[in-house]
PDB file of C-alpha atoms in Angstrom:
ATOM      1  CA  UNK A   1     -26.211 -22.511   5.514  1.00 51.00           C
ATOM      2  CA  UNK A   2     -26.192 -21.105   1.938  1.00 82.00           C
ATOM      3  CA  UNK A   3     -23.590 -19.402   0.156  1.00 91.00           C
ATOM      4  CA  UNK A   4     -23.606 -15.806  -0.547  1.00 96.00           C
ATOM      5  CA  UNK A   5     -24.811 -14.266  -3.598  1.00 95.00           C
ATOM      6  CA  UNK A   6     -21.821 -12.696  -5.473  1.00 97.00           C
ATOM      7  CA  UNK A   7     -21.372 -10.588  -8.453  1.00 96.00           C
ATOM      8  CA  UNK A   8     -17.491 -10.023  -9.429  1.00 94.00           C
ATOM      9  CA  UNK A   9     -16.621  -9.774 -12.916  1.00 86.00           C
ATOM     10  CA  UNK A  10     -12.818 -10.842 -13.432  1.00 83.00           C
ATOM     11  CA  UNK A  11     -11.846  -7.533 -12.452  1.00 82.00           C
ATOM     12  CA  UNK A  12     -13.598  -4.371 -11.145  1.00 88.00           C
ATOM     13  CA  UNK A  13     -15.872  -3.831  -8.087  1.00 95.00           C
ATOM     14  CA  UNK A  14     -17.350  -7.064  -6.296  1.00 97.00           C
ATOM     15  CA  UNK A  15     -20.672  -7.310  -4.547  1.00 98.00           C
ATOM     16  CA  UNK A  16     -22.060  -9.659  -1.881  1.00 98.00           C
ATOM     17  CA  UNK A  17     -25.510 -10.698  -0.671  1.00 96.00           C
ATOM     18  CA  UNK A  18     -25.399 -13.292   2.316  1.00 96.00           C
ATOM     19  CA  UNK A  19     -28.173 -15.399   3.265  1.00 92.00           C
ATOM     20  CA  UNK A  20     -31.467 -13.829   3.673  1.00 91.00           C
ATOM     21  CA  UNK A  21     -32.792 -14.395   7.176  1.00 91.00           C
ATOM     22  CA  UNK A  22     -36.577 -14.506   8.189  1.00 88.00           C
ATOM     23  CA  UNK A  23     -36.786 -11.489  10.572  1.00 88.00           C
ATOM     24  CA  UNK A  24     -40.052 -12.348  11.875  1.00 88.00           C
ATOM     25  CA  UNK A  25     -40.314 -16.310  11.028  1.00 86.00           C
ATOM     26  CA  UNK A  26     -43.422 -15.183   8.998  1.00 83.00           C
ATOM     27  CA  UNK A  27     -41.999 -14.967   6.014  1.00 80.00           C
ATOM     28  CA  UNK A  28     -43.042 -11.173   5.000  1.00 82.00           C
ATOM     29  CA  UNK A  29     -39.906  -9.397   5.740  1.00 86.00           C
ATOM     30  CA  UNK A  30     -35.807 -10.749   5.943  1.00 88.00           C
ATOM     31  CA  UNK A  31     -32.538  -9.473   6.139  1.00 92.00           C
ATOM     32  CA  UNK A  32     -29.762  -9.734   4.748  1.00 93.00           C
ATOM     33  CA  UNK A  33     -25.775  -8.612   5.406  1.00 96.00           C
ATOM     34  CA  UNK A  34     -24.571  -6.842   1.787  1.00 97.00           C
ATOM     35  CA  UNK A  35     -21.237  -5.483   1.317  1.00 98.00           C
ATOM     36  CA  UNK A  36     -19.425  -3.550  -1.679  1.00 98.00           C
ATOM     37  CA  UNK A  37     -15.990  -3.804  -2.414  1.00 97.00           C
ATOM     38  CA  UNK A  38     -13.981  -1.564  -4.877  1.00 95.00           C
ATOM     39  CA  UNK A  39     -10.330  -0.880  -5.078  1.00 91.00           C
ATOM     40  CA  UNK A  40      -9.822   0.221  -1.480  1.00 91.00           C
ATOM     41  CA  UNK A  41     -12.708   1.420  -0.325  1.00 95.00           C
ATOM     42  CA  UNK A  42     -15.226  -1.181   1.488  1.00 97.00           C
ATOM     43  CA  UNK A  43     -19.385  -0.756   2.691  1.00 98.00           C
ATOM     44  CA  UNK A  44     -21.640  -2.749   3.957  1.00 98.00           C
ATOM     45  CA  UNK A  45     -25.088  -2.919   5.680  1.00 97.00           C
ATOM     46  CA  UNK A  46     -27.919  -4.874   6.532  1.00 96.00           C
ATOM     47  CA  UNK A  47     -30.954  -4.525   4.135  1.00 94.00           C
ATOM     48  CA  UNK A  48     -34.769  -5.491   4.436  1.00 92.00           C
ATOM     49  CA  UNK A  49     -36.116  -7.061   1.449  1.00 86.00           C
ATOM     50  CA  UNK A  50     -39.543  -8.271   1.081  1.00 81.00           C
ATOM     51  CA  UNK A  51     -40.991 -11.398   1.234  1.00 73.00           C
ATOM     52  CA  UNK A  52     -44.642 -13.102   0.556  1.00 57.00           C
ATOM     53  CA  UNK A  53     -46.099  -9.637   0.610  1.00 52.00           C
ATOM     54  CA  UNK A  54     -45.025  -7.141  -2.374  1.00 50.00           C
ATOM     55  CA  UNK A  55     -47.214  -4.291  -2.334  1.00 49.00           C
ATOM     56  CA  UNK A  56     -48.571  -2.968  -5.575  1.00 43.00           C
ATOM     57  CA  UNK A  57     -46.209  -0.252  -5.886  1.00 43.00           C
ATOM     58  CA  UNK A  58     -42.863  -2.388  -4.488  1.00 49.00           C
ATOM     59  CA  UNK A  59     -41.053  -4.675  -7.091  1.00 54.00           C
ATOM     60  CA  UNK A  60     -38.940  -7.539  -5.601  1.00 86.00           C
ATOM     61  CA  UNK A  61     -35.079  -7.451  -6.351  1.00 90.00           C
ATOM     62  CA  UNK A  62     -35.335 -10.631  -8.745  1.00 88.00           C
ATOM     63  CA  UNK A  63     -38.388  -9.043 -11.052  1.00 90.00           C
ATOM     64  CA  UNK A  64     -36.650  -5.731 -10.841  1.00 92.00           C
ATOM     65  CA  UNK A  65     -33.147  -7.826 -12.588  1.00 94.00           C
ATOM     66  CA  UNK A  66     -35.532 -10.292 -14.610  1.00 94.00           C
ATOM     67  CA  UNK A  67     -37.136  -6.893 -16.464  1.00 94.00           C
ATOM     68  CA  UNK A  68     -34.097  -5.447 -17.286  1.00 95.00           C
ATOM     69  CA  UNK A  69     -32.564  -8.927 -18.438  1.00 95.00           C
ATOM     70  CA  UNK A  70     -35.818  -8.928 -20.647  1.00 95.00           C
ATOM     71  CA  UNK A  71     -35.219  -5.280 -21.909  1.00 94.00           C
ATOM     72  CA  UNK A  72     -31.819  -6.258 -23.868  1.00 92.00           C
ATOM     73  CA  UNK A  73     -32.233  -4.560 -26.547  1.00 93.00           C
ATOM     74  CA  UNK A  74     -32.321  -1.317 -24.549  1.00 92.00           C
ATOM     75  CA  UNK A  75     -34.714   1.766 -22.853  1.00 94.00           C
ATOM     76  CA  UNK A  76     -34.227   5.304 -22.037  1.00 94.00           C
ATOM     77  CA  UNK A  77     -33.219   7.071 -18.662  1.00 96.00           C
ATOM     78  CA  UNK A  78     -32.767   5.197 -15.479  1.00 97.00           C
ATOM     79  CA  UNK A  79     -34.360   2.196 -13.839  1.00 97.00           C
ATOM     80  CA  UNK A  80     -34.325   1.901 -10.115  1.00 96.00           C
ATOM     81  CA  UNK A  81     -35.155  -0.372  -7.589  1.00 95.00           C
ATOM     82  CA  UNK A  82     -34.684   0.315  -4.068  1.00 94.00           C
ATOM     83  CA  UNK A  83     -34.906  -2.371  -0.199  1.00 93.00           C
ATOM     84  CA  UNK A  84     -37.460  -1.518   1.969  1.00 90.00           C
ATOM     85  CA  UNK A  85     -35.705   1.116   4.662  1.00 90.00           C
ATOM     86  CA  UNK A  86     -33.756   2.290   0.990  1.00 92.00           C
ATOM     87  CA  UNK A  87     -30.057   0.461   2.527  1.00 95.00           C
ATOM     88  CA  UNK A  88     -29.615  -1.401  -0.662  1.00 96.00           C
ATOM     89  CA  UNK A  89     -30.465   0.394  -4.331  1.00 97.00           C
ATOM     90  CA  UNK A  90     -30.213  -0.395  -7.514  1.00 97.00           C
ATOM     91  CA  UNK A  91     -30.098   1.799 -10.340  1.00 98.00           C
ATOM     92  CA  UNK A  92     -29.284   0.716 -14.150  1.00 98.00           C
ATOM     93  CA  UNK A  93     -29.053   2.218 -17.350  1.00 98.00           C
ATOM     94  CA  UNK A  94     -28.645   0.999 -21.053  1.00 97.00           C
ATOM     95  CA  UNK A  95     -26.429   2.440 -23.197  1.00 96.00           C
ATOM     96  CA  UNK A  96     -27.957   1.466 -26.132  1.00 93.00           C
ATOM     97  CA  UNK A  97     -25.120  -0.341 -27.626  1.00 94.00           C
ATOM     98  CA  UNK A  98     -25.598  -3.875 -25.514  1.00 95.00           C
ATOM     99  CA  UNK A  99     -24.251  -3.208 -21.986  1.00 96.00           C
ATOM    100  CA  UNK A 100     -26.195  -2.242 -18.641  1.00 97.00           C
ATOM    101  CA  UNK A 101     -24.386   0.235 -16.605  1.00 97.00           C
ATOM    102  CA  UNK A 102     -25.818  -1.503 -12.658  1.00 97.00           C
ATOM    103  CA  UNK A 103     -25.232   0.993 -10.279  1.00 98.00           C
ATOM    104  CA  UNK A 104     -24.972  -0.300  -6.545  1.00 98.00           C
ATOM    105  CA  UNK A 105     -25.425   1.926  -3.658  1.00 98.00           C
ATOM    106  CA  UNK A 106     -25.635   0.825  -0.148  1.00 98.00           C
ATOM    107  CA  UNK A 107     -26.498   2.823   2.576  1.00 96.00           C
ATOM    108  CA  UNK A 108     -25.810   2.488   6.626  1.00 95.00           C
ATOM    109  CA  UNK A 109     -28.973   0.914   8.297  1.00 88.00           C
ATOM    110  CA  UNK A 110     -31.742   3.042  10.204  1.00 80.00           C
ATOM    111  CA  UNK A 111     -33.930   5.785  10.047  1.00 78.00           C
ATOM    112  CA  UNK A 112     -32.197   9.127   8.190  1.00 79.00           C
ATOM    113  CA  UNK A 113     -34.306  12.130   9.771  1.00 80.00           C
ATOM    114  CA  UNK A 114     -31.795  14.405   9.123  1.00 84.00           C
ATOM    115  CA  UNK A 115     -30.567  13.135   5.389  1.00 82.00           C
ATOM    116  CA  UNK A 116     -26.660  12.764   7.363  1.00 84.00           C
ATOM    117  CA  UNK A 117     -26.165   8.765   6.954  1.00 89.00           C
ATOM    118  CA  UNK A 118     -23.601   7.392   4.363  1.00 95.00           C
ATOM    119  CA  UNK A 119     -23.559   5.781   1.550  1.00 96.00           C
ATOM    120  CA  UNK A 120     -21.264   4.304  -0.819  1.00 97.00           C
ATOM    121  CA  UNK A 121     -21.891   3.291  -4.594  1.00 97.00           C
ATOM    122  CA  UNK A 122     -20.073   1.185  -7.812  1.00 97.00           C
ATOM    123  CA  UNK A 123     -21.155   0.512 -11.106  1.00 97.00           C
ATOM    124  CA  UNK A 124     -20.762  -2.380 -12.802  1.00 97.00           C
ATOM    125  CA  UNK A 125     -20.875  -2.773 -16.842  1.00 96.00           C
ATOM    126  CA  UNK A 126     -22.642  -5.997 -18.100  1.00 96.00           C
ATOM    127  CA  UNK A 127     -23.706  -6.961 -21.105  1.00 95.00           C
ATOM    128  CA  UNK A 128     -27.461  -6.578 -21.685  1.00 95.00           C
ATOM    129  CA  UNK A 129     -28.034  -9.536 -23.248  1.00 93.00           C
ATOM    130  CA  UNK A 130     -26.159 -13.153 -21.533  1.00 94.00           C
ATOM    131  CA  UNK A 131     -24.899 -11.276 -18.494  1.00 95.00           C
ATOM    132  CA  UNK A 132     -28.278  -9.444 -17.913  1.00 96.00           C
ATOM    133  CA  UNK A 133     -29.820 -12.978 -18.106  1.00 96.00           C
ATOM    134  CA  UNK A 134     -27.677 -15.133 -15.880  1.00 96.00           C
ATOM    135  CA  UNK A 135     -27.317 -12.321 -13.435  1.00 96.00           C
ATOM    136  CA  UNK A 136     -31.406 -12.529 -13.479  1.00 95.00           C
ATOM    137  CA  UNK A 137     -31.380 -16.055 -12.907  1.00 95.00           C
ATOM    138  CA  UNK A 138     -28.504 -16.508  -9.949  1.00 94.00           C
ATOM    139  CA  UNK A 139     -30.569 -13.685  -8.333  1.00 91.00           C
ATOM    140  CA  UNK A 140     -33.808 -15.318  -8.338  1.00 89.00           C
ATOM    141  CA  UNK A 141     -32.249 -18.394  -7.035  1.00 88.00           C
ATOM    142  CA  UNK A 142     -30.493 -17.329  -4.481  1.00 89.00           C
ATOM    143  CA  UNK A 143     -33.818 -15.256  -3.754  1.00 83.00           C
ATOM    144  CA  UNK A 144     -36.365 -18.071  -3.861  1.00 78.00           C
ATOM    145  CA  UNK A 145     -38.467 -18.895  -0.638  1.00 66.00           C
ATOM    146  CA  UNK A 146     -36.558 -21.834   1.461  1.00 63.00           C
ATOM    147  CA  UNK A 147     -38.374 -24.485   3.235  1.00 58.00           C
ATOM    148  CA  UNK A 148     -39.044 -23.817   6.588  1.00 56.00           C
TER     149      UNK A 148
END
């Protein structure tokens, strides 16, 4: 079993990913446990991410961190990126001076009919340029397709 994906600069907020799991063994949709941690207060869910199948209009979680990586040098308003059933989003903004403020928000699991489920969010400050990059790259690893 892999390790989990974790983000936790030397002090602030700290955010986990565990190993994705194949939900269907086909390889088009997984899983995965995520959890947020910040002073006391502690979330987590289980999102759906994508798999072989991105739809036109869906970016995967590793693209969405690899653009803004790319985009160092800054861009107006907010970029957001969002799981499948909208547990897991990601929202980032540049403050035009080299750091990335990544919001996190994670949200309980299920259908919301009635707009009542909960959610809890951090922001973390990187900087746009090395920390953008490596976060980029230890995403899309820990993202990448494993042999069946």
């Amino acid at each position: 079993m892999s390790e989990p994906f974790v983000l936790a600069p030397p002090s602030g907020p700290r955010w986990v990913i565990h190993p994705l799991e194949d939900l269907y063994g086909d390889g088009y949709v997984y899983a995965a446990a995520t959890e947020l941690h910040d002073d006391d207060m502690k979330a987590s869910t289980v999102a759906k991410f994508e798999g072989l199948f991105v739809g036109q209009h869906h970016v995967n979680m590793a693209k969405f961190v690899e653009a803004l990586a790319a985009g160092w040098s800054g861009w107006d308003g907010v970029r957001r990126w969002w799981s499948l059933e909208e547990e897991l989003e990601l929202d980032a903004r540049h403050d035009g001076r080299g750091y990335v403020s990544l919001g996190v928000t994670l949200r309980a699991s299920g259908l919301d009919l009635d707009d009542t489920r909960w959610s809890a969010r951090t922001v973390f400050k990187l900087e746009a340029g090395e920390e953008m990059t490596r976060l980029a790259a230890d995403l899309t690893y820990f993202l990448r397709p494993q042999p069946g």
